[in-house]
PDB file of C-alpha atoms in Angstrom:
ATOM      1  CA  UNK A 350     111.420-100.995  -2.665  1.00  0.00           C
ATOM      2  CA  UNK A 351     113.247-102.368  -5.625  1.00  0.00           C
ATOM      3  CA  UNK A 352     116.171-104.491  -4.329  1.00  0.00           C
ATOM      4  CA  UNK A 353     119.605-103.966  -5.514  1.00  0.00           C
ATOM      5  CA  UNK A 354     121.695-107.439  -5.772  1.00  0.00           C
ATOM      6  CA  UNK A 355     125.152-106.903  -4.169  1.00  0.00           C
ATOM      7  CA  UNK A 356     126.627-109.030  -7.243  1.00  0.00           C
ATOM      8  CA  UNK A 357     125.137-106.484  -9.616  1.00  0.00           C
ATOM      9  CA  UNK A 358     125.912-102.466  -9.756  1.00  0.00           C
ATOM     10  CA  UNK A 359     123.187-100.275 -10.361  1.00  0.00           C
ATOM     11  CA  UNK A 360     123.520 -98.637 -13.778  1.00  0.00           C
ATOM     12  CA  UNK A 361     123.897 -94.710 -12.869  1.00  0.00           C
ATOM     13  CA  UNK A 362     124.001 -93.474 -16.412  1.00  0.00           C
ATOM     14  CA  UNK A 363     120.738 -95.305 -17.317  1.00  0.00           C
ATOM     15  CA  UNK A 364     119.367 -93.574 -14.412  1.00  0.00           C
ATOM     16  CA  UNK A 365     120.040 -90.340 -15.613  1.00  0.00           C
ATOM     17  CA  UNK A 366     118.950 -91.167 -19.464  1.00  0.00           C
ATOM     18  CA  UNK A 367     115.672 -92.047 -17.672  1.00  0.00           C
ATOM     19  CA  UNK A 368     115.464 -88.660 -16.470  1.00  0.00           C
ATOM     20  CA  UNK A 369     116.717 -87.124 -19.956  1.00  0.00           C
ATOM     21  CA  UNK A 370     120.323 -86.451 -18.470  1.00  0.00           C
ATOM     22  CA  UNK A 371     122.741 -87.677 -20.975  1.00  0.00           C
ATOM     23  CA  UNK A 372     125.630 -88.041 -18.832  1.00  0.00           C
ATOM     24  CA  UNK A 373     127.452 -85.375 -16.721  1.00  0.00           C
ATOM     25  CA  UNK A 374     129.767 -82.695 -17.944  1.00  0.00           C
ATOM     26  CA  UNK A 375     132.370 -80.356 -16.335  1.00  0.00           C
ATOM     27  CA  UNK A 376     131.496 -76.424 -15.939  1.00  0.00           C
ATOM     28  CA  UNK A 377     134.419 -74.284 -15.146  1.00  0.00           C
ATOM     29  CA  UNK A 378     136.056 -75.632 -12.330  1.00  0.00           C
ATOM     30  CA  UNK A 379     135.716 -73.517  -9.420  1.00  0.00           C
ATOM     31  CA  UNK A 380     137.789 -75.583  -6.925  1.00  0.00           C
ATOM     32  CA  UNK A 381     140.701 -77.535  -6.589  1.00  0.00           C
ATOM     33  CA  UNK A 382     140.407 -80.127  -3.961  1.00  0.00           C
ATOM     34  CA  UNK A 383     143.628 -81.807  -3.030  1.00  0.00           C
ATOM     35  CA  UNK A 384     144.047 -84.768  -1.060  1.00  0.00           C
ATOM     36  CA  UNK A 385     147.500 -84.801   0.717  1.00  0.00           C
ATOM     37  CA  UNK A 386     147.565 -88.269   1.633  1.00  0.00           C
ATOM     38  CA  UNK A 387     145.690 -91.008   3.853  1.00  0.00           C
ATOM     39  CA  UNK A 388     147.982 -90.756   7.086  1.00  0.00           C
ATOM     40  CA  UNK A 389     145.820 -89.822   9.685  1.00  0.00           C
ATOM     41  CA  UNK A 390     145.382 -89.964  13.477  1.00  0.00           C
ATOM     42  CA  UNK A 391     141.837 -91.720  13.501  1.00  0.00           C
ATOM     43  CA  UNK A 392     140.451 -94.515  11.922  1.00  0.00           C
ATOM     44  CA  UNK A 393     137.298 -94.009  11.523  1.00  0.00           C
ATOM     45  CA  UNK A 394     134.666 -96.812  10.344  1.00  0.00           C
ATOM     46  CA  UNK A 395     132.614 -94.555   7.803  1.00  0.00           C
ATOM     47  CA  UNK A 396     136.053 -93.255   6.477  1.00  0.00           C
ATOM     48  CA  UNK A 397     135.781 -93.581   2.366  1.00  0.00           C
ATOM     49  CA  UNK A 398     139.457 -92.568   1.966  1.00  0.00           C
ATOM     50  CA  UNK A 399     140.527 -95.821   4.280  1.00  0.00           C
ATOM     51  CA  UNK A 400     143.047 -93.306   6.170  1.00  0.00           C
ATOM     52  CA  UNK A 401     144.368 -94.019   9.301  1.00  0.00           C
ATOM     53  CA  UNK A 402     147.776 -93.990  11.561  1.00  0.00           C
ATOM     54  CA  UNK A 403     149.208 -96.798   9.416  1.00  0.00           C
ATOM     55  CA  UNK A 404     148.701 -95.309   6.217  1.00  0.00           C
ATOM     56  CA  UNK A 405     152.218 -94.306   4.123  1.00  0.00           C
ATOM     57  CA  UNK A 406     150.735 -92.151   1.261  1.00  0.00           C
ATOM     58  CA  UNK A 407     151.482 -88.696   1.329  1.00  0.00           C
ATOM     59  CA  UNK A 408     152.130 -86.012  -1.336  1.00  0.00           C
ATOM     60  CA  UNK A 409     155.347 -85.223  -1.676  1.00  0.00           C
ATOM     61  CA  UNK A 410     156.735 -81.471  -2.078  1.00  0.00           C
ATOM     62  CA  UNK A 411     157.307 -81.815  -5.612  1.00  0.00           C
ATOM     63  CA  UNK A 412     153.644 -82.512  -6.159  1.00  0.00           C
ATOM     64  CA  UNK A 413     152.512 -80.029  -3.696  1.00  0.00           C
ATOM     65  CA  UNK A 414     154.720 -77.138  -5.567  1.00  0.00           C
ATOM     66  CA  UNK A 415     153.068 -78.348  -8.487  1.00  0.00           C
ATOM     67  CA  UNK A 416     149.614 -77.934  -7.303  1.00  0.00           C
ATOM     68  CA  UNK A 417     150.078 -74.469  -6.267  1.00  0.00           C
ATOM     69  CA  UNK A 418     151.960 -73.637  -9.875  1.00  0.00           C
ATOM     70  CA  UNK A 419     148.798 -75.037 -11.635  1.00  0.00           C
ATOM     71  CA  UNK A 420     146.646 -73.138  -8.557  1.00  0.00           C
ATOM     72  CA  UNK A 421     148.344 -69.717  -9.892  1.00  0.00           C
ATOM     73  CA  UNK A 422     147.849 -70.378 -13.312  1.00  0.00           C
ATOM     74  CA  UNK A 423     144.041 -71.188 -13.178  1.00  0.00           C
ATOM     75  CA  UNK A 424     142.204 -68.081 -12.447  1.00  0.00           C
ATOM     76  CA  UNK A 425     138.567 -69.213 -12.157  1.00  0.00           C
ATOM     77  CA  UNK A 426     139.488 -71.487  -9.577  1.00  0.00           C
ATOM     78  CA  UNK A 427     138.357 -69.414  -6.161  1.00  0.00           C
ATOM     79  CA  UNK A 428     139.080 -72.336  -3.662  1.00  0.00           C
ATOM     80  CA  UNK A 429     141.770 -74.909  -2.464  1.00  0.00           C
ATOM     81  CA  UNK A 430     140.049 -77.258  -0.440  1.00  0.00           C
ATOM     82  CA  UNK A 431     142.760 -79.421   1.370  1.00  0.00           C
ATOM     83  CA  UNK A 432     141.662 -82.649   2.482  1.00  0.00           C
ATOM     84  CA  UNK A 433     143.314 -86.073   3.533  1.00  0.00           C
ATOM     85  CA  UNK A 434     143.524 -88.096   6.003  1.00  0.00           C
ATOM     86  CA  UNK A 435     144.285 -85.615   8.603  1.00  0.00           C
ATOM     87  CA  UNK A 436     145.818 -82.710   5.888  1.00  0.00           C
ATOM     88  CA  UNK A 437     147.649 -80.955   8.894  1.00  0.00           C
ATOM     89  CA  UNK A 438     150.093 -84.114   9.422  1.00  0.00           C
ATOM     90  CA  UNK A 439     151.185 -83.727   5.889  1.00  0.00           C
ATOM     91  CA  UNK A 440     154.758 -81.706   6.197  1.00  0.00           C
ATOM     92  CA  UNK A 441     153.663 -79.522   3.120  1.00  0.00           C
ATOM     93  CA  UNK A 442     150.159 -78.503   4.820  1.00  0.00           C
ATOM     94  CA  UNK A 443     151.535 -75.007   5.797  1.00  0.00           C
ATOM     95  CA  UNK A 444     152.960 -74.156   2.828  1.00  0.00           C
ATOM     96  CA  UNK A 445     149.991 -74.993   0.540  1.00  0.00           C
ATOM     97  CA  UNK A 446     147.695 -73.121   2.713  1.00  0.00           C
ATOM     98  CA  UNK A 447     149.981 -69.751   2.935  1.00  0.00           C
ATOM     99  CA  UNK A 448     150.952 -70.012  -0.851  1.00  0.00           C
ATOM    100  CA  UNK A 449     147.169 -70.418  -1.675  1.00  0.00           C
ATOM    101  CA  UNK A 450     146.344 -67.475   0.535  1.00  0.00           C
ATOM    102  CA  UNK A 451     149.018 -65.292  -1.297  1.00  0.00           C
ATOM    103  CA  UNK A 452     147.359 -65.853  -4.324  1.00  0.00           C
ATOM    104  CA  UNK A 453     144.086 -64.646  -2.983  1.00  0.00           C
ATOM    105  CA  UNK A 454     142.314 -67.731  -2.868  1.00  0.00           C
ATOM    106  CA  UNK A 455     140.028 -69.045  -0.361  1.00  0.00           C
ATOM    107  CA  UNK A 456     141.403 -72.020   1.412  1.00  0.00           C
ATOM    108  CA  UNK A 457     138.937 -74.821   3.165  1.00  0.00           C
ATOM    109  CA  UNK A 458     140.710 -77.642   5.413  1.00  0.00           C
ATOM    110  CA  UNK A 459     138.681 -80.382   6.391  1.00  0.00           C
ATOM    111  CA  UNK A 460     139.558 -81.248  10.071  1.00  0.00           C
ATOM    112  CA  UNK A 461     138.861 -84.250  12.307  1.00  0.00           C
ATOM    113  CA  UNK A 462     139.325 -81.753  15.436  1.00  0.00           C
ATOM    114  CA  UNK A 463     141.381 -84.024  17.438  1.00  0.00           C
ATOM    115  CA  UNK A 464     144.557 -83.380  15.118  1.00  0.00           C
ATOM    116  CA  UNK A 465     144.803 -80.053  17.037  1.00  0.00           C
ATOM    117  CA  UNK A 466     145.130 -82.238  20.092  1.00  0.00           C
ATOM    118  CA  UNK A 467     147.922 -84.265  19.090  1.00  0.00           C
ATOM    119  CA  UNK A 468     151.774 -83.765  20.559  1.00  0.00           C
ATOM    120  CA  UNK A 469     153.259 -81.127  18.282  1.00  0.00           C
ATOM    121  CA  UNK A 470     150.284 -79.800  16.919  1.00  0.00           C
ATOM    122  CA  UNK A 471     149.717 -77.250  19.168  1.00  0.00           C
ATOM    123  CA  UNK A 472     150.492 -74.228  16.601  1.00  0.00           C
ATOM    124  CA  UNK A 473     147.812 -75.278  14.720  1.00  0.00           C
ATOM    125  CA  UNK A 474     144.760 -73.065  15.733  1.00  0.00           C
ATOM    126  CA  UNK A 475     146.789 -70.205  15.643  1.00  0.00           C
ATOM    127  CA  UNK A 476     147.864 -71.078  12.016  1.00  0.00           C
ATOM    128  CA  UNK A 477     144.208 -71.571  11.149  1.00  0.00           C
ATOM    129  CA  UNK A 478     143.256 -67.912  12.489  1.00  0.00           C
ATOM    130  CA  UNK A 479     146.448 -66.331  11.035  1.00  0.00           C
ATOM    131  CA  UNK A 480     146.047 -67.587   7.920  1.00  0.00           C
ATOM    132  CA  UNK A 481     142.090 -66.879   7.836  1.00  0.00           C
ATOM    133  CA  UNK A 482     141.382 -70.652   6.591  1.00  0.00           C
ATOM    134  CA  UNK A 483     137.452 -71.771   6.440  1.00  0.00           C
ATOM    135  CA  UNK A 484     137.337 -75.180   8.588  1.00  0.00           C
ATOM    136  CA  UNK A 485     135.164 -78.184   7.720  1.00  0.00           C
ATOM    137  CA  UNK A 486     135.379 -80.511  11.206  1.00  0.00           C
ATOM    138  CA  UNK A 487     134.004 -83.787  11.647  1.00  0.00           C
ATOM    139  CA  UNK A 488     131.207 -84.324  14.236  1.00  0.00           C
ATOM    140  CA  UNK A 489     128.844 -87.034  13.779  1.00  0.00           C
ATOM    141  CA  UNK A 490     126.905 -86.546  16.546  1.00  0.00           C
ATOM    142  CA  UNK A 491     126.111 -83.657  19.778  1.00  0.00           C
ATOM    143  CA  UNK A 492     126.223 -86.945  21.740  1.00  0.00           C
ATOM    144  CA  UNK A 493     129.180 -88.884  23.127  1.00  0.00           C
ATOM    145  CA  UNK A 494     128.206 -92.402  22.627  1.00  0.00           C
ATOM    146  CA  UNK A 495     127.073 -91.925  18.823  1.00  0.00           C
ATOM    147  CA  UNK A 496     130.230 -89.914  17.953  1.00  0.00           C
ATOM    148  CA  UNK A 497     132.553 -92.471  19.544  1.00  0.00           C
ATOM    149  CA  UNK A 498     130.538 -95.310  18.131  1.00  0.00           C
ATOM    150  CA  UNK A 499     131.779 -94.330  14.604  1.00  0.00           C
ATOM    151  CA  UNK A 500     135.034 -92.320  15.428  1.00  0.00           C
ATOM    152  CA  UNK A 501     136.654 -94.595  18.261  1.00  0.00           C
ATOM    153  CA  UNK A 502     136.555 -94.258  22.173  1.00  0.00           C
ATOM    154  CA  UNK A 503     137.325 -90.500  23.604  1.00  0.00           C
ATOM    155  CA  UNK A 504     136.813 -88.771  20.228  1.00  0.00           C
ATOM    156  CA  UNK A 505     133.870 -86.835  21.125  1.00  0.00           C
ATOM    157  CA  UNK A 506     135.355 -85.578  24.180  1.00  0.00           C
ATOM    158  CA  UNK A 507     138.498 -84.384  22.429  1.00  0.00           C
ATOM    159  CA  UNK A 508     136.214 -83.256  19.746  1.00  0.00           C
ATOM    160  CA  UNK A 509     134.841 -80.736  22.362  1.00  0.00           C
ATOM    161  CA  UNK A 510     137.953 -79.567  23.687  1.00  0.00           C
ATOM    162  CA  UNK A 511     138.857 -78.704  20.279  1.00  0.00           C
ATOM    163  CA  UNK A 512     135.773 -76.956  19.261  1.00  0.00           C
ATOM    164  CA  UNK A 513     136.010 -74.573  22.630  1.00  0.00           C
ATOM    165  CA  UNK A 514     139.924 -73.872  21.416  1.00  0.00           C
ATOM    166  CA  UNK A 515     138.576 -72.929  17.843  1.00  0.00           C
ATOM    167  CA  UNK A 516     135.370 -70.857  19.413  1.00  0.00           C
ATOM    168  CA  UNK A 517     138.092 -69.207  21.589  1.00  0.00           C
ATOM    169  CA  UNK A 518     140.447 -68.208  18.504  1.00  0.00           C
ATOM    170  CA  UNK A 519     137.272 -66.538  17.154  1.00  0.00           C
ATOM    171  CA  UNK A 520     136.246 -69.515  14.729  1.00  0.00           C
ATOM    172  CA  UNK A 521     132.301 -69.873  14.586  1.00  0.00           C
ATOM    173  CA  UNK A 522     131.634 -66.680  15.703  1.00  0.00           C
ATOM    174  CA  UNK A 523     130.877 -64.647  12.275  1.00  0.00           C
ATOM    175  CA  UNK A 524     134.321 -63.883  11.154  1.00  0.00           C
ATOM    176  CA  UNK A 525     136.426 -66.907  10.888  1.00  0.00           C
ATOM    177  CA  UNK A 526     134.189 -69.569   9.523  1.00  0.00           C
ATOM    178  CA  UNK A 527     133.637 -72.994  11.272  1.00  0.00           C
ATOM    179  CA  UNK A 528     131.378 -75.651   9.810  1.00  0.00           C
ATOM    180  CA  UNK A 529     130.609 -79.189  10.879  1.00  0.00           C
ATOM    181  CA  UNK A 530     130.153 -82.153   9.113  1.00  0.00           C
ATOM    182  CA  UNK A 531     127.571 -84.809  10.031  1.00  0.00           C
ATOM    183  CA  UNK A 532     127.689 -88.658   9.018  1.00  0.00           C
ATOM    184  CA  UNK A 533     124.908 -91.074   9.547  1.00  0.00           C
ATOM    185  CA  UNK A 534     126.023 -94.029  11.874  1.00  0.00           C
ATOM    186  CA  UNK A 535     124.712 -96.535  10.012  1.00  0.00           C
ATOM    187  CA  UNK A 536     123.106 -97.424   6.585  1.00  0.00           C
ATOM    188  CA  UNK A 537     120.536 -94.563   6.104  1.00  0.00           C
ATOM    189  CA  UNK A 538     119.970 -91.268   4.803  1.00  0.00           C
ATOM    190  CA  UNK A 539     120.894 -88.026   7.113  1.00  0.00           C
ATOM    191  CA  UNK A 540     118.175 -86.373   8.040  1.00  0.00           C
ATOM    192  CA  UNK A 541     116.820 -82.844   6.646  1.00  0.00           C
ATOM    193  CA  UNK A 542     119.678 -80.807   7.077  1.00  0.00           C
ATOM    194  CA  UNK A 543     118.013 -77.640   8.225  1.00  0.00           C
ATOM    195  CA  UNK A 544     116.394 -79.503  11.161  1.00  0.00           C
ATOM    196  CA  UNK A 545     119.646 -81.177  12.184  1.00  0.00           C
ATOM    197  CA  UNK A 546     121.357 -78.197  12.043  1.00  0.00           C
ATOM    198  CA  UNK A 547     119.017 -76.785  14.520  1.00  0.00           C
ATOM    199  CA  UNK A 548     119.649 -79.544  16.850  1.00  0.00           C
ATOM    200  CA  UNK A 549     123.474 -79.199  16.760  1.00  0.00           C
ATOM    201  CA  UNK A 550     123.231 -75.778  17.469  1.00  0.00           C
ATOM    202  CA  UNK A 551     120.718 -75.923  20.888  1.00  0.00           C
ATOM    203  CA  UNK A 552     122.734 -79.153  22.055  1.00  0.00           C
ATOM    204  CA  UNK A 553     126.050 -77.964  21.654  1.00  0.00           C
ATOM    205  CA  UNK A 554     125.388 -74.503  22.898  1.00  0.00           C
ATOM    206  CA  UNK A 555     123.352 -75.492  25.941  1.00  0.00           C
ATOM    207  CA  UNK A 556     125.513 -78.557  26.829  1.00  0.00           C
ATOM    208  CA  UNK A 557     129.049 -76.982  25.947  1.00  0.00           C
ATOM    209  CA  UNK A 558     128.907 -73.664  24.862  1.00  0.00           C
ATOM    210  CA  UNK A 559     130.193 -74.300  21.372  1.00  0.00           C
ATOM    211  CA  UNK A 560     128.882 -71.985  18.346  1.00  0.00           C
ATOM    212  CA  UNK A 561     129.384 -72.544  14.709  1.00  0.00           C
ATOM    213  CA  UNK A 562     128.425 -71.452  11.613  1.00  0.00           C
ATOM    214  CA  UNK A 563     126.739 -74.315   9.598  1.00  0.00           C
ATOM    215  CA  UNK A 564     126.177 -77.775   9.953  1.00  0.00           C
ATOM    216  CA  UNK A 565     126.734 -80.018   6.679  1.00  0.00           C
ATOM    217  CA  UNK A 566     125.133 -83.449   6.170  1.00  0.00           C
ATOM    218  CA  UNK A 567     126.913 -85.989   3.881  1.00  0.00           C
ATOM    219  CA  UNK A 568     125.630 -89.181   3.253  1.00  0.00           C
ATOM    220  CA  UNK A 569     127.804 -92.465   3.965  1.00  0.00           C
ATOM    221  CA  UNK A 570     129.474 -93.715   0.423  1.00  0.00           C
ATOM    222  CA  UNK A 571     129.197 -97.118  -0.341  1.00  0.00           C
ATOM    223  CA  UNK A 572     132.828 -97.482  -0.957  1.00  0.00           C
ATOM    224  CA  UNK A 573     135.995 -98.547   1.072  1.00  0.00           C
ATOM    225  CA  UNK A 574     135.695 -99.230   4.753  1.00  0.00           C
ATOM    226  CA  UNK A 575     132.204 -98.339   4.838  1.00  0.00           C
ATOM    227  CA  UNK A 576     131.233-100.699   1.895  1.00  0.00           C
ATOM    228  CA  UNK A 577     133.364-103.732   3.770  1.00  0.00           C
ATOM    229  CA  UNK A 578     131.504-102.838   6.789  1.00  0.00           C
ATOM    230  CA  UNK A 579     127.743-103.123   4.975  1.00  0.00           C
ATOM    231  CA  UNK A 580     129.048-106.430   3.529  1.00  0.00           C
ATOM    232  CA  UNK A 581     129.998-108.043   6.495  1.00  0.00           C
ATOM    233  CA  UNK A 582     126.375-107.099   8.167  1.00  0.00           C
ATOM    234  CA  UNK A 583     124.529-107.750   5.440  1.00  0.00           C
ATOM    235  CA  UNK A 584     123.429-104.540   4.655  1.00  0.00           C
ATOM    236  CA  UNK A 585     125.412-103.719   1.197  1.00  0.00           C
ATOM    237  CA  UNK A 586     122.549-104.497  -1.308  1.00  0.00           C
ATOM    238  CA  UNK A 587     119.897-103.003   0.934  1.00  0.00           C
ATOM    239  CA  UNK A 588     121.961 -99.847   1.284  1.00  0.00           C
ATOM    240  CA  UNK A 589     122.069 -99.575  -2.550  1.00  0.00           C
ATOM    241  CA  UNK A 590     118.388-100.351  -2.750  1.00  0.00           C
ATOM    242  CA  UNK A 591     117.990 -97.445  -0.522  1.00  0.00           C
ATOM    243  CA  UNK A 592     120.050 -94.711  -2.585  1.00  0.00           C
ATOM    244  CA  UNK A 593     118.935 -96.253  -6.032  1.00  0.00           C
ATOM    245  CA  UNK A 594     115.266 -95.599  -4.980  1.00  0.00           C
ATOM    246  CA  UNK A 595     115.648 -92.233  -3.188  1.00  0.00           C
ATOM    247  CA  UNK A 596     117.462 -91.026  -6.638  1.00  0.00           C
ATOM    248  CA  UNK A 597     116.495 -87.241  -7.186  1.00  0.00           C
ATOM    249  CA  UNK A 598     117.369 -85.696 -10.408  1.00  0.00           C
ATOM    250  CA  UNK A 599     117.100 -82.000  -8.896  1.00  0.00           C
ATOM    251  CA  UNK A 600     120.292 -83.013  -7.317  1.00  0.00           C
ATOM    252  CA  UNK A 601     122.263 -83.604 -10.572  1.00  0.00           C
ATOM    253  CA  UNK A 602     122.835 -79.769 -11.653  1.00  0.00           C
ATOM    254  CA  UNK A 603     124.571 -79.122  -8.297  1.00  0.00           C
ATOM    255  CA  UNK A 604     126.760 -82.153  -8.155  1.00  0.00           C
ATOM    256  CA  UNK A 605     130.282 -81.207  -6.653  1.00  0.00           C
ATOM    257  CA  UNK A 606     131.922 -82.902  -9.694  1.00  0.00           C
ATOM    258  CA  UNK A 607     130.325 -80.404 -12.049  1.00  0.00           C
ATOM    259  CA  UNK A 608     132.851 -77.474 -11.003  1.00  0.00           C
ATOM    260  CA  UNK A 609     135.414 -79.064  -9.231  1.00  0.00           C
ATOM    261  CA  UNK A 610     138.587 -80.838  -9.918  1.00  0.00           C
ATOM    262  CA  UNK A 611     140.418 -83.598  -7.304  1.00  0.00           C
ATOM    263  CA  UNK A 612     143.946 -84.003  -7.349  1.00  0.00           C
ATOM    264  CA  UNK A 613     145.347 -87.148  -5.400  1.00  0.00           C
ATOM    265  CA  UNK A 614     148.195 -87.174  -3.092  1.00  0.00           C
ATOM    266  CA  UNK A 615     150.583 -88.499  -5.806  1.00  0.00           C
ATOM    267  CA  UNK A 616     149.133 -86.002  -8.317  1.00  0.00           C
ATOM    268  CA  UNK A 617     146.646 -87.823 -10.469  1.00  0.00           C
ATOM    269  CA  UNK A 618     143.456 -86.006 -11.274  1.00  0.00           C
ATOM    270  CA  UNK A 619     140.065 -87.160 -10.624  1.00  0.00           C
ATOM    271  CA  UNK A 620     136.097 -85.897 -11.213  1.00  0.00           C
ATOM    272  CA  UNK A 621     135.707 -86.038  -7.182  1.00  0.00           C
ATOM    273  CA  UNK A 622     137.424 -87.507  -4.153  1.00  0.00           C
ATOM    274  CA  UNK A 623     135.424 -90.777  -4.284  1.00  0.00           C
ATOM    275  CA  UNK A 624     136.433 -91.375  -7.543  1.00  0.00           C
ATOM    276  CA  UNK A 625     140.037 -90.904  -6.326  1.00  0.00           C
ATOM    277  CA  UNK A 626     139.476 -93.380  -3.992  1.00  0.00           C
ATOM    278  CA  UNK A 627     137.998 -95.992  -6.532  1.00  0.00           C
ATOM    279  CA  UNK A 628     141.107 -94.884  -8.753  1.00  0.00           C
ATOM    280  CA  UNK A 629     138.399 -94.170 -11.563  1.00  0.00           C
ATOM    281  CA  UNK A 630     140.456 -91.275 -13.823  1.00  0.00           C
ATOM    282  CA  UNK A 631     139.246 -88.190 -14.665  1.00  0.00           C
ATOM    283  CA  UNK A 632     136.967 -88.241 -17.489  1.00  0.00           C
ATOM    284  CA  UNK A 633     139.041 -85.571 -19.299  1.00  0.00           C
ATOM    285  CA  UNK A 634     141.554 -87.875 -21.433  1.00  0.00           C
ATOM    286  CA  UNK A 635     144.258 -85.540 -22.043  1.00  0.00           C
ATOM    287  CA  UNK A 636     144.912 -84.452 -18.427  1.00  0.00           C
ATOM    288  CA  UNK A 637     145.454 -87.429 -16.164  1.00  0.00           C
ATOM    289  CA  UNK A 638     147.801 -85.723 -13.911  1.00  0.00           C
ATOM    290  CA  UNK A 639     148.734 -82.559 -12.254  1.00  0.00           C
ATOM    291  CA  UNK A 640     151.443 -82.144 -14.682  1.00  0.00           C
ATOM    292  CA  UNK A 641     149.411 -83.009 -17.769  1.00  0.00           C
ATOM    293  CA  UNK A 642     147.317 -79.401 -17.329  1.00  0.00           C
ATOM    294  CA  UNK A 643     148.532 -75.993 -16.325  1.00  0.00           C
ATOM    295  CA  UNK A 644     144.793 -74.229 -16.270  1.00  0.00           C
ATOM    296  CA  UNK A 645     142.254 -76.697 -14.794  1.00  0.00           C
ATOM    297  CA  UNK A 646     139.782 -74.109 -16.475  1.00  0.00           C
ATOM    298  CA  UNK A 647     140.786 -75.855 -19.951  1.00  0.00           C
ATOM    299  CA  UNK A 648     138.640 -79.006 -18.359  1.00  0.00           C
ATOM    300  CA  UNK A 649     135.233 -77.436 -18.645  1.00  0.00           C
ATOM    301  CA  UNK A 650     133.015 -79.393 -20.984  1.00  0.00           C
ATOM    302  CA  UNK A 651     134.819 -82.575 -20.072  1.00  0.00           C
ATOM    303  CA  UNK A 652     132.896 -85.668 -19.533  1.00  0.00           C
ATOM    304  CA  UNK A 653     132.535 -86.733 -15.984  1.00  0.00           C
ATOM    305  CA  UNK A 654     133.479 -90.471 -15.154  1.00  0.00           C
ATOM    306  CA  UNK A 655     130.496 -92.022 -12.842  1.00  0.00           C
ATOM    307  CA  UNK A 656     129.528 -94.964 -11.497  1.00  0.00           C
ATOM    308  CA  UNK A 657     127.184 -97.017  -9.071  1.00  0.00           C
ATOM    309  CA  UNK A 658     128.634 -95.303  -5.998  1.00  0.00           C
ATOM    310  CA  UNK A 659     127.347 -91.662  -7.429  1.00  0.00           C
ATOM    311  CA  UNK A 660     123.755 -92.928  -6.222  1.00  0.00           C
ATOM    312  CA  UNK A 661     125.293 -91.783  -2.938  1.00  0.00           C
ATOM    313  CA  UNK A 662     125.661 -88.144  -3.960  1.00  0.00           C
ATOM    314  CA  UNK A 663     122.176 -88.265  -5.360  1.00  0.00           C
ATOM    315  CA  UNK A 664     120.036 -89.602  -2.963  1.00  0.00           C
ATOM    316  CA  UNK A 665     117.469 -87.671  -1.474  1.00  0.00           C
ATOM    317  CA  UNK A 666     118.727 -84.158  -0.672  1.00  0.00           C
ATOM    318  CA  UNK A 667     121.698 -84.949  -2.347  1.00  0.00           C
ATOM    319  CA  UNK A 668     125.445 -84.806  -0.893  1.00  0.00           C
ATOM    320  CA  UNK A 669     128.294 -82.901  -1.740  1.00  0.00           C
ATOM    321  CA  UNK A 670     131.569 -81.701   0.401  1.00  0.00           C
ATOM    322  CA  UNK A 671     129.363 -78.514   0.899  1.00  0.00           C
ATOM    323  CA  UNK A 672     126.409 -80.627   2.224  1.00  0.00           C
ATOM    324  CA  UNK A 673     123.065 -81.324   0.901  1.00  0.00           C
ATOM    325  CA  UNK A 674     122.669 -79.621  -2.417  1.00  0.00           C
ATOM    326  CA  UNK A 675     118.528 -80.157  -3.349  1.00  0.00           C
TER     327      UNK A 675
END
């Protein structure tokens, strides 16, 4: 295995070129992913958003209403994907969901599960059900030890309570979609998605009576909080080498940045949520904020900004907001 020095960023563009790929360009955007802020009731070790209870970055009403205006004028966008932080903690969350659904768009909510048990949030599960959202919920393992190690003491037990509540409301039972997300505990690639999904399905059903639709395996990105942990443990260079040496050109055509536009809590535009956290502006120079564009479909064909972190999405079976891609 080639070793990447921590002081030298591996060249993603050069790797693409070595496989005959001359950079990445955007297809017609099908998803508008909106990060409504970094406020969260948890502070997970792997979090690429660096979210937590003390973060104050939150999307304003004005920005949220502009998101809906742009969604309404972007007929080729099929999905509003709402993330955070814990997106439900933003005061504009319900408005975003309801107005997007009124426009006939699919709405995905990226939920950490435990937020549904927070004081004052008892309305959430019924709201999810009534709005018909699709839930993508974080559960990094089917055991308490591994989940609490990544997400904090007691998180697993709370997550199980939340999942039972969601099942009782009809999620994961064939009509209302409930997907779970796995992130590796340490500096490794996820195992094969189908095999791990079978394990999750068996363990959660047998031990807790829980059902779900799909398991999505997502690679930990070497940015923000996880990057700091890698550096403190002296594993940053080894992890980057792992990603670089497992580059898979078969993942490139299905990368989420190809048909997704990411909107930051302050209205700035990015090619993906990871670029957003690194503050790498969208590759389309003419549109830097949500106020600079009406139809995001007009961004089709624009060059996508890339960096060394992109090896995280292209290693092994690949990684995206929808799980493995190859």
